[in-house]
């Protein structure tokens, strides 16, 4: 490949912050809210002009994981900000119980009594997320692309980004990488692993699309709310969505296949005969790319055995969706996720949260549920605020203080388990 040396140039410094969050998906915007609510001067950088990432840009309109999908399901495993979001959506008729056997009618949908999963209106989700982020006092930069890290030895001290104003720098005491693909950790040189090529050993990407005009009593699967339904559309097969060319090929393939996909669904489900497509995700739904090595790597054994950790920051109970070809439900109330999963090996002042967190494949297929990722984002935000306030690195914060703060702010970190 030909090489070109970019000439060095002076950049304007946009500002100095306690915390900078890269990426405004479900991990990032919850992290920004939590950091700001805990007193950190917080900047969030997001390439789209709204929050939600996969949930909104990719129309993934079904939040799962508020409790175990099957019994024992007495504990609501995600509370805190993740609960506030769903209660906020329910209040404006932006979410409804999903149409499946796992969304129990017996649950009241009140605080502390959420059901396993909810379908939601992606526009109302954008509204609620933006409202919560602005009310927390977070400084927002939309239409902005993170490009590079600024390092002092093994410590990340700032970021370089680009938008219509050009290329700029910003500094922070703690950077939270919530970019999904771990762009910050990648640039900082944190070791990672990635599954490529083998469709049977990973979760595949898929273009979600929204339809309307179907029979109101529709039985075909999809996330149904207010006469529109988001359906799981074409998949490109196993590719590497962290590669610019491959991602482009994925998008082209699924977008050219979308009308055939609907026609196929219409053959299988006569109640979709008059349906038409009114929206496709702005971005194909990307399930997994890089996983960064943290101080602890969550394993399938931890998930299946209901592991408990002294540094727990979140609890999860979602099934492993692809367990050697079947859905592996958990036989316990839930397992803990340790803080160490967010602490990248080798690099300081960085927390890595969301779908690229330190994990093996089996564990990921459980905790990847959005309810759990809300909880992890909240924990990352609180940890960053404690770190910035105390002038210590995220690696050295007092874990008890982090846990106490999370619980006092309504989060579930496993304290409800006997
Ligand atoms: C097809 C599919 C089906 C799924 N089904 C379900 C389901 O039914 N229920 C459920 O709960 N979960 C489901 N999931 C999983 C869930 O949606 C994800 O695990 C979760 O949304 C990941 O959130 P995140 O914030 O970690 O990452 P992302 O959603 O990927 O967010 C990353 C954010 O960072 C931004 N970003 C990335 N790079 C940059 C950059 N360089 N500069 C600036 N911004 C950047 C992106 O725009 C995005 O907003 C599904 C996922 C997919 C793809």
Tab-separated table of N, CA and C in Angstrom, residues 166-306:
chain	number	residue	atom	x	y	z
A	166	UNK	N	-13.419	21.831	11.787
A	166	UNK	CA	-12.052	21.388	11.525
A	166	UNK	C	-11.575	20.383	12.553
A	167	UNK	N	-10.258	20.249	12.641
A	167	UNK	CA	-9.645	19.263	13.547
A	167	UNK	C	-9.269	19.973	14.834
A	168	UNK	N	-9.688	19.442	15.981
A	168	UNK	CA	-9.413	20.099	17.264
A	168	UNK	C	-9.000	19.067	18.307
A	169	UNK	N	-8.475	19.599	19.435
A	169	UNK	CA	-8.079	18.726	20.546
A	169	UNK	C	-8.893	19.098	21.774
A	170	UNK	N	-9.071	18.135	22.687
A	170	UNK	CA	-9.682	18.422	23.997
A	170	UNK	C	-9.006	17.505	25.006
A	171	UNK	N	-8.890	18.003	26.237
A	171	UNK	CA	-8.196	17.241	27.280
A	171	UNK	C	-9.162	16.878	28.402
A	172	UNK	N	-8.860	15.771	29.102
A	172	UNK	CA	-9.709	15.370	30.237
A	172	UNK	C	-8.905	14.523	31.213
A	173	UNK	N	-9.413	14.521	32.464
A	173	UNK	CA	-8.764	13.686	33.480
A	173	UNK	C	-9.065	12.210	33.218
A	174	UNK	N	-10.274	11.947	32.727
A	174	UNK	CA	-10.652	10.557	32.403
A	174	UNK	C	-11.379	10.545	31.062
A	175	UNK	N	-10.994	9.601	30.215
A	175	UNK	CA	-11.689	9.425	28.933
A	175	UNK	C	-12.479	8.119	29.025
A	176	UNK	N	-13.734	8.173	28.598
A	176	UNK	CA	-14.549	6.947	28.542
A	176	UNK	C	-14.745	6.578	27.078
A	177	UNK	N	-14.268	5.399	26.708
A	177	UNK	CA	-14.462	4.924	25.344
A	177	UNK	C	-15.763	4.138	25.282
A	178	UNK	N	-16.793	4.753	24.695
A	178	UNK	CA	-18.095	4.085	24.536
A	178	UNK	C	-18.438	4.069	23.049
A	179	UNK	N	-17.417	3.909	22.218
A	179	UNK	CA	-17.618	4.016	20.768
A	179	UNK	C	-18.093	2.708	20.139
A	180	UNK	N	-18.323	1.693	20.930
A	180	UNK	CA	-18.800	0.412	20.384
A	180	UNK	C	-17.660	-0.407	19.806
A	181	UNK	N	-16.923	0.179	18.869
A	181	UNK	CA	-15.785	-0.516	18.265
A	181	UNK	C	-14.498	-0.271	19.060
A	182	UNK	N	-14.573	0.537	20.115
A	182	UNK	CA	-13.389	0.806	20.928
A	182	UNK	C	-12.342	1.616	20.173
A	183	UNK	N	-12.791	2.639	19.463
A	183	UNK	CA	-11.845	3.424	18.643
A	183	UNK	C	-10.745	4.069	19.475
A	184	UNK	N	-11.083	4.503	20.705
A	184	UNK	CA	-10.083	5.172	21.547
A	184	UNK	C	-9.057	4.147	22.029
A	185	UNK	N	-9.565	3.033	22.540
A	185	UNK	CA	-8.673	1.982	23.040
A	185	UNK	C	-7.776	1.466	21.913
A	186	UNK	N	-8.347	1.352	20.722
A	186	UNK	CA	-7.590	0.884	19.550
A	186	UNK	C	-6.429	1.829	19.257
A	187	UNK	N	-6.734	3.140	19.246
A	187	UNK	CA	-5.684	4.128	18.956
A	187	UNK	C	-4.647	4.173	20.076
A	188	UNK	N	-5.104	3.881	21.324
A	188	UNK	CA	-4.177	3.929	22.459
A	188	UNK	C	-3.328	2.655	22.548
A	189	UNK	N	-3.659	1.668	21.738
A	189	UNK	CA	-2.846	0.453	21.696
A	189	UNK	C	-3.213	-0.597	22.732
A	190	UNK	N	-4.463	-0.564	23.229
A	190	UNK	CA	-4.897	-1.606	24.175
A	190	UNK	C	-5.049	-2.917	23.387
A	191	UNK	N	-4.502	-4.031	23.905
A	191	UNK	CA	-4.662	-5.299	23.177
A	191	UNK	C	-6.142	-5.701	23.068
A	192	UNK	N	-6.515	-6.299	21.948
A	192	UNK	CA	-7.918	-6.704	21.756
A	192	UNK	C	-7.986	-8.001	20.969
A	193	UNK	N	-9.174	-8.638	21.002
A	193	UNK	CA	-9.400	-9.800	20.156
A	193	UNK	C	-10.651	-9.535	19.321
A	194	UNK	N	-10.786	-10.253	18.245
A	194	UNK	CA	-11.897	-10.010	17.328
A	194	UNK	C	-12.206	-11.294	16.577
A	195	UNK	N	-13.481	-11.641	16.456
A	195	UNK	CA	-13.827	-12.827	15.656
A	195	UNK	C	-14.075	-12.364	14.234
A	196	UNK	N	-13.467	-13.030	13.301
A	196	UNK	CA	-13.717	-12.663	11.900
A	196	UNK	C	-14.081	-13.935	11.144
A	197	UNK	N	-14.930	-13.778	10.173
A	197	UNK	CA	-15.070	-14.858	9.186
A	197	UNK	C	-15.961	-16.028	9.571
A	198	UNK	N	-16.019	-16.429	10.850
A	198	UNK	CA	-16.761	-17.632	11.164
A	198	UNK	C	-18.159	-17.279	11.675
A	199	UNK	N	-19.152	-17.497	10.824
A	199	UNK	CA	-20.518	-17.089	11.161
A	199	UNK	C	-21.086	-17.830	12.359
A	200	UNK	N	-20.543	-19.014	12.651
A	200	UNK	CA	-21.126	-19.802	13.734
A	200	UNK	C	-20.546	-19.462	15.100
A	201	UNK	N	-19.504	-18.645	15.123
A	201	UNK	CA	-18.879	-18.382	16.414
A	201	UNK	C	-19.059	-16.929	16.832
A	202	UNK	N	-20.008	-16.227	16.237
A	202	UNK	CA	-20.221	-14.822	16.579
A	202	UNK	C	-21.665	-14.440	16.266
A	203	UNK	N	-22.067	-13.269	16.749
A	203	UNK	CA	-23.390	-12.757	16.405
A	203	UNK	C	-23.240	-11.859	15.180
A	204	UNK	N	-24.096	-12.083	14.219
A	204	UNK	CA	-23.941	-11.348	12.965
A	204	UNK	C	-24.687	-10.027	12.932
A	205	UNK	N	-24.206	-9.150	12.069
A	205	UNK	CA	-24.823	-7.848	11.879
A	205	UNK	C	-26.113	-8.016	11.069
A	206	UNK	N	-26.955	-6.990	11.111
A	206	UNK	CA	-28.239	-7.101	10.402
A	206	UNK	C	-28.839	-5.708	10.215
A	207	UNK	N	-29.448	-5.456	9.064
A	207	UNK	CA	-30.107	-4.168	8.824
A	207	UNK	C	-31.546	-4.254	9.334
A	208	UNK	N	-31.856	-3.429	10.337
A	208	UNK	CA	-33.222	-3.379	10.847
A	208	UNK	C	-33.999	-2.388	9.974
A	209	UNK	N	-35.289	-2.663	9.747
A	209	UNK	CA	-36.080	-1.660	9.034
A	209	UNK	C	-37.488	-1.570	9.603
A	210	UNK	N	-38.104	-0.396	9.375
A	210	UNK	CA	-39.399	-0.110	9.992
A	210	UNK	C	-40.484	-0.189	8.920
A	211	UNK	N	-41.582	-0.880	9.264
A	211	UNK	CA	-42.680	-1.003	8.295
A	211	UNK	C	-43.976	-0.485	8.905
A	212	UNK	N	-44.913	-0.198	8.010
A	212	UNK	CA	-46.265	0.156	8.456
A	212	UNK	C	-47.252	-0.387	7.414
A	213	UNK	N	-48.553	-0.176	7.635
A	213	UNK	CA	-49.551	-0.610	6.644
A	213	UNK	C	-49.934	-2.073	6.772
A	214	UNK	N	-49.502	-2.739	7.831
A	214	UNK	CA	-49.823	-4.166	8.007
A	214	UNK	C	-51.136	-4.311	8.785
A	215	UNK	N	-51.623	-5.548	8.828
A	215	UNK	CA	-52.834	-5.862	9.591
A	215	UNK	C	-52.627	-5.466	11.066
A	216	UNK	N	-53.544	-4.691	11.657
A	216	UNK	CA	-53.343	-4.261	13.052
A	216	UNK	C	-53.191	-5.427	14.031
A	217	UNK	N	-53.728	-6.594	13.668
A	217	UNK	CA	-53.600	-7.775	14.561
A	217	UNK	C	-52.375	-8.611	14.184
A	218	UNK	N	-51.391	-7.977	13.595
A	218	UNK	CA	-50.219	-8.680	13.041
A	218	UNK	C	-49.616	-9.686	14.034
A	219	UNK	N	-49.249	-10.883	13.495
A	219	UNK	CA	-48.594	-11.868	14.373
A	219	UNK	C	-47.133	-12.070	13.969
A	220	UNK	N	-46.731	-11.523	12.816
A	220	UNK	CA	-45.333	-11.662	12.381
A	220	UNK	C	-44.407	-11.038	13.433
A	221	UNK	N	-43.184	-11.610	13.623
A	221	UNK	CA	-42.293	-11.079	14.654
A	221	UNK	C	-41.778	-9.684	14.321
A	222	UNK	N	-41.548	-8.882	15.356
A	222	UNK	CA	-41.006	-7.531	15.171
A	222	UNK	C	-41.287	-6.701	16.405
A	223	UNK	N	-40.712	-5.512	16.451
A	223	UNK	CA	-40.888	-4.613	17.606
A	223	UNK	C	-42.035	-3.678	17.256
A	224	UNK	N	-43.218	-3.957	17.802
A	224	UNK	CA	-44.461	-3.288	17.400
A	224	UNK	C	-44.824	-2.187	18.377
A	225	UNK	N	-45.042	-0.968	17.853
A	225	UNK	CA	-45.562	0.114	18.693
A	225	UNK	C	-46.257	1.130	17.789
A	226	UNK	N	-47.479	1.514	18.164
A	226	UNK	CA	-48.221	2.559	17.464
A	226	UNK	C	-48.325	2.367	15.957
A	227	UNK	N	-48.646	1.170	15.521
A	227	UNK	CA	-48.882	0.934	14.093
A	227	UNK	C	-47.634	0.869	13.231
A	228	UNK	N	-46.472	0.915	13.849
A	228	UNK	CA	-45.236	0.678	13.088
A	228	UNK	C	-44.511	-0.496	13.735
A	229	UNK	N	-43.709	-1.164	12.939
A	229	UNK	CA	-42.994	-2.326	13.486
A	229	UNK	C	-41.591	-2.356	12.893
A	230	UNK	N	-40.589	-2.527	13.771
A	230	UNK	CA	-39.217	-2.709	13.293
A	230	UNK	C	-38.977	-4.204	13.179
A	231	UNK	N	-38.458	-4.624	12.024
A	231	UNK	CA	-38.193	-6.057	11.823
A	231	UNK	C	-36.700	-6.275	11.579
A	232	UNK	N	-36.247	-7.476	11.895
A	232	UNK	CA	-34.855	-7.864	11.667
A	232	UNK	C	-34.726	-8.155	10.175
A	233	UNK	N	-33.873	-7.419	9.473
A	233	UNK	CA	-33.769	-7.542	8.025
A	233	UNK	C	-32.562	-8.340	7.585
A	234	UNK	N	-32.063	-8.044	6.362
A	234	UNK	CA	-30.992	-8.862	5.799
A	234	UNK	C	-29.677	-8.762	6.574
A	235	UNK	N	-28.969	-9.879	6.588
A	235	UNK	CA	-27.656	-9.927	7.241
A	235	UNK	C	-26.579	-10.128	6.173
A	236	UNK	N	-25.436	-9.472	6.309
A	236	UNK	CA	-24.388	-9.614	5.287
A	236	UNK	C	-23.546	-10.867	5.477
A	237	UNK	N	-23.787	-11.635	6.556
A	237	UNK	CA	-22.875	-12.742	6.883
A	237	UNK	C	-21.690	-12.186	7.650
A	238	UNK	N	-20.752	-13.041	7.969
A	238	UNK	CA	-19.647	-12.620	8.839
A	238	UNK	C	-18.677	-11.705	8.099
A	239	UNK	N	-18.540	-10.483	8.593
A	239	UNK	CA	-17.563	-9.532	8.042
A	239	UNK	C	-16.952	-8.768	9.199
A	240	UNK	N	-16.022	-7.897	8.894
A	240	UNK	CA	-15.362	-7.108	9.929
A	240	UNK	C	-15.838	-5.668	9.827
A	241	UNK	N	-16.796	-5.299	10.670
A	241	UNK	CA	-17.388	-3.962	10.585
A	241	UNK	C	-16.458	-2.874	11.127
A	242	UNK	N	-15.283	-3.248	11.616
A	242	UNK	CA	-14.314	-2.220	12.026
A	242	UNK	C	-13.329	-1.940	10.889
A	243	UNK	N	-13.663	-2.386	9.689
A	243	UNK	CA	-12.834	-2.123	8.512
A	243	UNK	C	-13.682	-1.297	7.536
A	244	UNK	N	-13.160	-0.125	7.135
A	244	UNK	CA	-13.938	0.810	6.313
A	244	UNK	C	-14.500	0.191	5.045
A	245	UNK	N	-13.680	-0.554	4.315
A	245	UNK	CA	-14.144	-1.156	3.056
A	245	UNK	C	-15.182	-2.246	3.309
A	246	UNK	N	-14.906	-3.084	4.312
A	246	UNK	CA	-15.841	-4.192	4.582
A	246	UNK	C	-17.186	-3.671	5.063
A	247	UNK	N	-17.142	-2.629	5.905
A	247	UNK	CA	-18.392	-2.042	6.397
A	247	UNK	C	-19.201	-1.467	5.227
A	248	UNK	N	-18.513	-0.822	4.310
A	248	UNK	CA	-19.209	-0.273	3.129
A	248	UNK	C	-19.835	-1.402	2.312
A	249	UNK	N	-19.087	-2.488	2.125
A	249	UNK	CA	-19.641	-3.628	1.364
A	249	UNK	C	-20.868	-4.212	2.069
A	250	UNK	N	-20.797	-4.277	3.429
A	250	UNK	CA	-21.937	-4.775	4.220
A	250	UNK	C	-23.174	-3.930	3.940
A	251	UNK	N	-22.971	-2.604	4.054
A	251	UNK	CA	-24.112	-1.685	3.885
A	251	UNK	C	-24.717	-1.843	2.492
A	252	UNK	N	-23.871	-1.920	1.468
A	252	UNK	CA	-24.380	-2.022	0.095
A	252	UNK	C	-25.188	-3.314	-0.064
A	253	UNK	N	-24.615	-4.402	0.450
A	253	UNK	CA	-25.266	-5.709	0.306
A	253	UNK	C	-26.650	-5.734	0.961
A	254	UNK	N	-26.736	-5.268	2.209
A	254	UNK	CA	-28.028	-5.369	2.906
A	254	UNK	C	-29.044	-4.365	2.362
A	255	UNK	N	-28.572	-3.192	1.950
A	255	UNK	CA	-29.518	-2.188	1.448
A	255	UNK	C	-30.108	-2.614	0.096
A	256	UNK	N	-29.305	-3.326	-0.715
A	256	UNK	CA	-29.841	-3.815	-1.990
A	256	UNK	C	-30.768	-5.018	-1.775
A	257	UNK	N	-30.668	-5.634	-0.588
A	257	UNK	CA	-31.475	-6.846	-0.335
A	257	UNK	C	-32.774	-6.556	0.425
A	258	UNK	N	-32.988	-5.272	0.805
A	258	UNK	CA	-34.039	-5.008	1.778
A	258	UNK	C	-35.460	-5.252	1.230
A	259	UNK	N	-35.726	-4.915	-0.044
A	259	UNK	CA	-37.089	-5.129	-0.571
A	259	UNK	C	-37.364	-6.613	-0.807
A	260	UNK	N	-36.327	-7.369	-1.201
A	260	UNK	CA	-36.504	-8.829	-1.333
A	260	UNK	C	-36.795	-9.426	0.029
A	261	UNK	N	-36.151	-8.870	1.057
A	261	UNK	CA	-36.362	-9.381	2.414
A	261	UNK	C	-37.820	-9.192	2.821
A	262	UNK	N	-38.368	-7.998	2.535
A	262	UNK	CA	-39.773	-7.755	2.888
A	262	UNK	C	-40.680	-8.695	2.081
A	263	UNK	N	-40.374	-8.858	0.783
A	263	UNK	CA	-41.213	-9.736	-0.058
A	263	UNK	C	-41.227	-11.157	0.514
A	264	UNK	N	-40.078	-11.620	0.974
A	264	UNK	CA	-39.968	-12.957	1.570
A	264	UNK	C	-40.829	-13.039	2.838
A	265	UNK	N	-40.755	-11.991	3.672
A	265	UNK	CA	-41.563	-11.977	4.905
A	265	UNK	C	-43.053	-11.965	4.548
A	266	UNK	N	-43.399	-11.234	3.476
A	266	UNK	CA	-44.816	-11.160	3.083
A	266	UNK	C	-45.337	-12.524	2.631
A	267	UNK	N	-44.434	-13.321	2.007
A	267	UNK	CA	-44.840	-14.678	1.602
A	267	UNK	C	-45.134	-15.519	2.828
A	268	UNK	N	-44.277	-15.350	3.851
A	268	UNK	CA	-44.417	-16.179	5.058
A	268	UNK	C	-45.542	-15.704	5.981
A	269	UNK	N	-45.818	-14.391	5.959
A	269	UNK	CA	-46.804	-13.819	6.900
A	269	UNK	C	-47.825	-12.995	6.112
A	270	UNK	N	-48.990	-13.593	5.760
A	270	UNK	CA	-49.991	-12.862	4.972
A	270	UNK	C	-50.426	-11.558	5.638
A	271	UNK	N	-50.296	-11.450	7.000
A	271	UNK	CA	-50.724	-10.201	7.646
A	271	UNK	C	-49.789	-9.026	7.319
A	272	UNK	N	-48.694	-9.298	6.584
A	272	UNK	CA	-47.793	-8.206	6.151
A	272	UNK	C	-48.045	-7.832	4.687
A	273	UNK	N	-49.100	-8.394	4.075
A	273	UNK	CA	-49.255	-8.262	2.607
A	273	UNK	C	-49.270	-6.808	2.129
A	274	UNK	N	-49.859	-5.885	2.912
A	274	UNK	CA	-49.920	-4.485	2.465
A	274	UNK	C	-48.832	-3.615	3.115
A	275	UNK	N	-47.887	-4.246	3.773
A	275	UNK	CA	-46.855	-3.470	4.506
A	275	UNK	C	-45.903	-2.766	3.546
A	276	UNK	N	-45.405	-1.607	3.969
A	276	UNK	CA	-44.360	-0.933	3.191
A	276	UNK	C	-43.261	-0.446	4.139
A	277	UNK	N	-42.081	-0.258	3.568
A	277	UNK	CA	-40.934	0.170	4.383
A	277	UNK	C	-40.961	1.689	4.500
A	278	UNK	N	-40.894	2.200	5.741
A	278	UNK	CA	-40.878	3.655	5.910
A	278	UNK	C	-39.519	4.153	6.428
A	279	UNK	N	-38.656	3.239	6.851
A	279	UNK	CA	-37.333	3.679	7.329
A	279	UNK	C	-36.403	2.471	7.381
A	280	UNK	N	-35.122	2.730	7.163
A	280	UNK	CA	-34.097	1.711	7.435
A	280	UNK	C	-33.126	2.338	8.422
A	281	UNK	N	-32.409	1.538	9.195
A	281	UNK	CA	-31.398	2.091	10.083
A	281	UNK	C	-30.416	2.943	9.286
A	282	UNK	N	-29.938	4.053	9.884
A	282	UNK	CA	-28.938	4.880	9.192
A	282	UNK	C	-27.629	4.101	9.069
A	283	UNK	N	-27.510	3.117	9.944
A	283	UNK	CA	-26.282	2.312	10.018
A	283	UNK	C	-26.730	0.875	10.221
A	284	UNK	N	-26.134	-0.064	9.517
A	284	UNK	CA	-26.430	-1.476	9.775
A	284	UNK	C	-26.212	-1.767	11.263
A	285	UNK	N	-27.018	-2.627	11.842
A	285	UNK	CA	-26.834	-2.999	13.251
A	285	UNK	C	-25.572	-3.838	13.402
A	286	UNK	N	-24.591	-3.270	14.079
A	286	UNK	CA	-23.302	-3.966	14.252
A	286	UNK	C	-23.281	-4.565	15.649
A	287	UNK	N	-23.168	-5.864	15.717
A	287	UNK	CA	-23.235	-6.520	17.022
A	287	UNK	C	-21.892	-6.549	17.725
A	288	UNK	N	-20.842	-6.912	17.002
A	288	UNK	CA	-19.567	-7.074	17.701
A	288	UNK	C	-18.409	-6.857	16.739
A	289	UNK	N	-17.391	-6.172	17.256
A	289	UNK	CA	-16.148	-6.019	16.480
A	289	UNK	C	-14.980	-6.360	17.408
A	290	UNK	N	-14.371	-5.316	18.020
A	290	UNK	CA	-13.204	-5.579	18.878
A	290	UNK	C	-13.631	-5.732	20.343
A	291	UNK	N	-12.946	-6.603	21.064
A	291	UNK	CA	-13.118	-6.726	22.521
A	291	UNK	C	-11.759	-6.458	23.153
A	292	UNK	N	-11.703	-5.453	24.051
A	292	UNK	CA	-10.413	-5.019	24.599
A	292	UNK	C	-10.089	-5.725	25.898
A	293	UNK	N	-8.836	-6.080	26.031
A	293	UNK	CA	-8.395	-6.797	27.235
A	293	UNK	C	-8.399	-5.890	28.436
A	294	UNK	N	-9.163	-6.262	29.448
A	294	UNK	CA	-9.198	-5.482	30.678
A	294	UNK	C	-8.474	-6.197	31.795
A	295	UNK	N	-8.521	-5.608	32.972
A	295	UNK	CA	-7.889	-6.226	34.134
A	295	UNK	C	-8.583	-7.539	34.474
A	296	UNK	N	-9.854	-7.672	34.041
A	296	UNK	CA	-10.539	-8.965	34.156
A	296	UNK	C	-11.304	-9.196	32.856
A	297	UNK	N	-11.322	-10.443	32.402
A	297	UNK	CA	-12.104	-10.803	31.213
A	297	UNK	C	-13.278	-11.663	31.669
A	298	UNK	N	-14.485	-11.160	31.468
A	298	UNK	CA	-15.671	-11.902	31.894
A	298	UNK	C	-15.812	-13.154	31.016
A	299	UNK	N	-16.123	-14.291	31.638
A	299	UNK	CA	-16.147	-15.553	30.885
A	299	UNK	C	-17.543	-16.175	30.862
A	300	UNK	N	-17.710	-17.103	29.943
A	300	UNK	CA	-18.953	-17.864	29.868
A	300	UNK	C	-19.224	-18.593	31.176
A	301	UNK	N	-18.189	-19.104	31.820
A	301	UNK	CA	-18.370	-19.799	33.109
A	301	UNK	C	-18.944	-18.858	34.157
A	302	UNK	N	-18.440	-17.609	34.181
A	302	UNK	CA	-18.964	-16.619	35.144
A	302	UNK	C	-20.466	-16.439	34.943
A	303	UNK	N	-20.848	-16.333	33.674
A	303	UNK	CA	-22.252	-16.075	33.337
A	303	UNK	C	-23.121	-17.272	33.716
A	304	UNK	N	-22.683	-18.468	33.336
A	304	UNK	CA	-23.506	-19.662	33.552
A	304	UNK	C	-23.583	-20.047	35.026
A	305	UNK	N	-22.520	-19.726	35.777
A	305	UNK	CA	-22.503	-20.147	37.192
A	305	UNK	C	-23.047	-19.073	38.127
A	306	UNK	N	-23.361	-17.881	37.611
A	306	UNK	CA	-23.867	-16.804	38.477
A	306	UNK	C	-22.769	-16.247	39.362
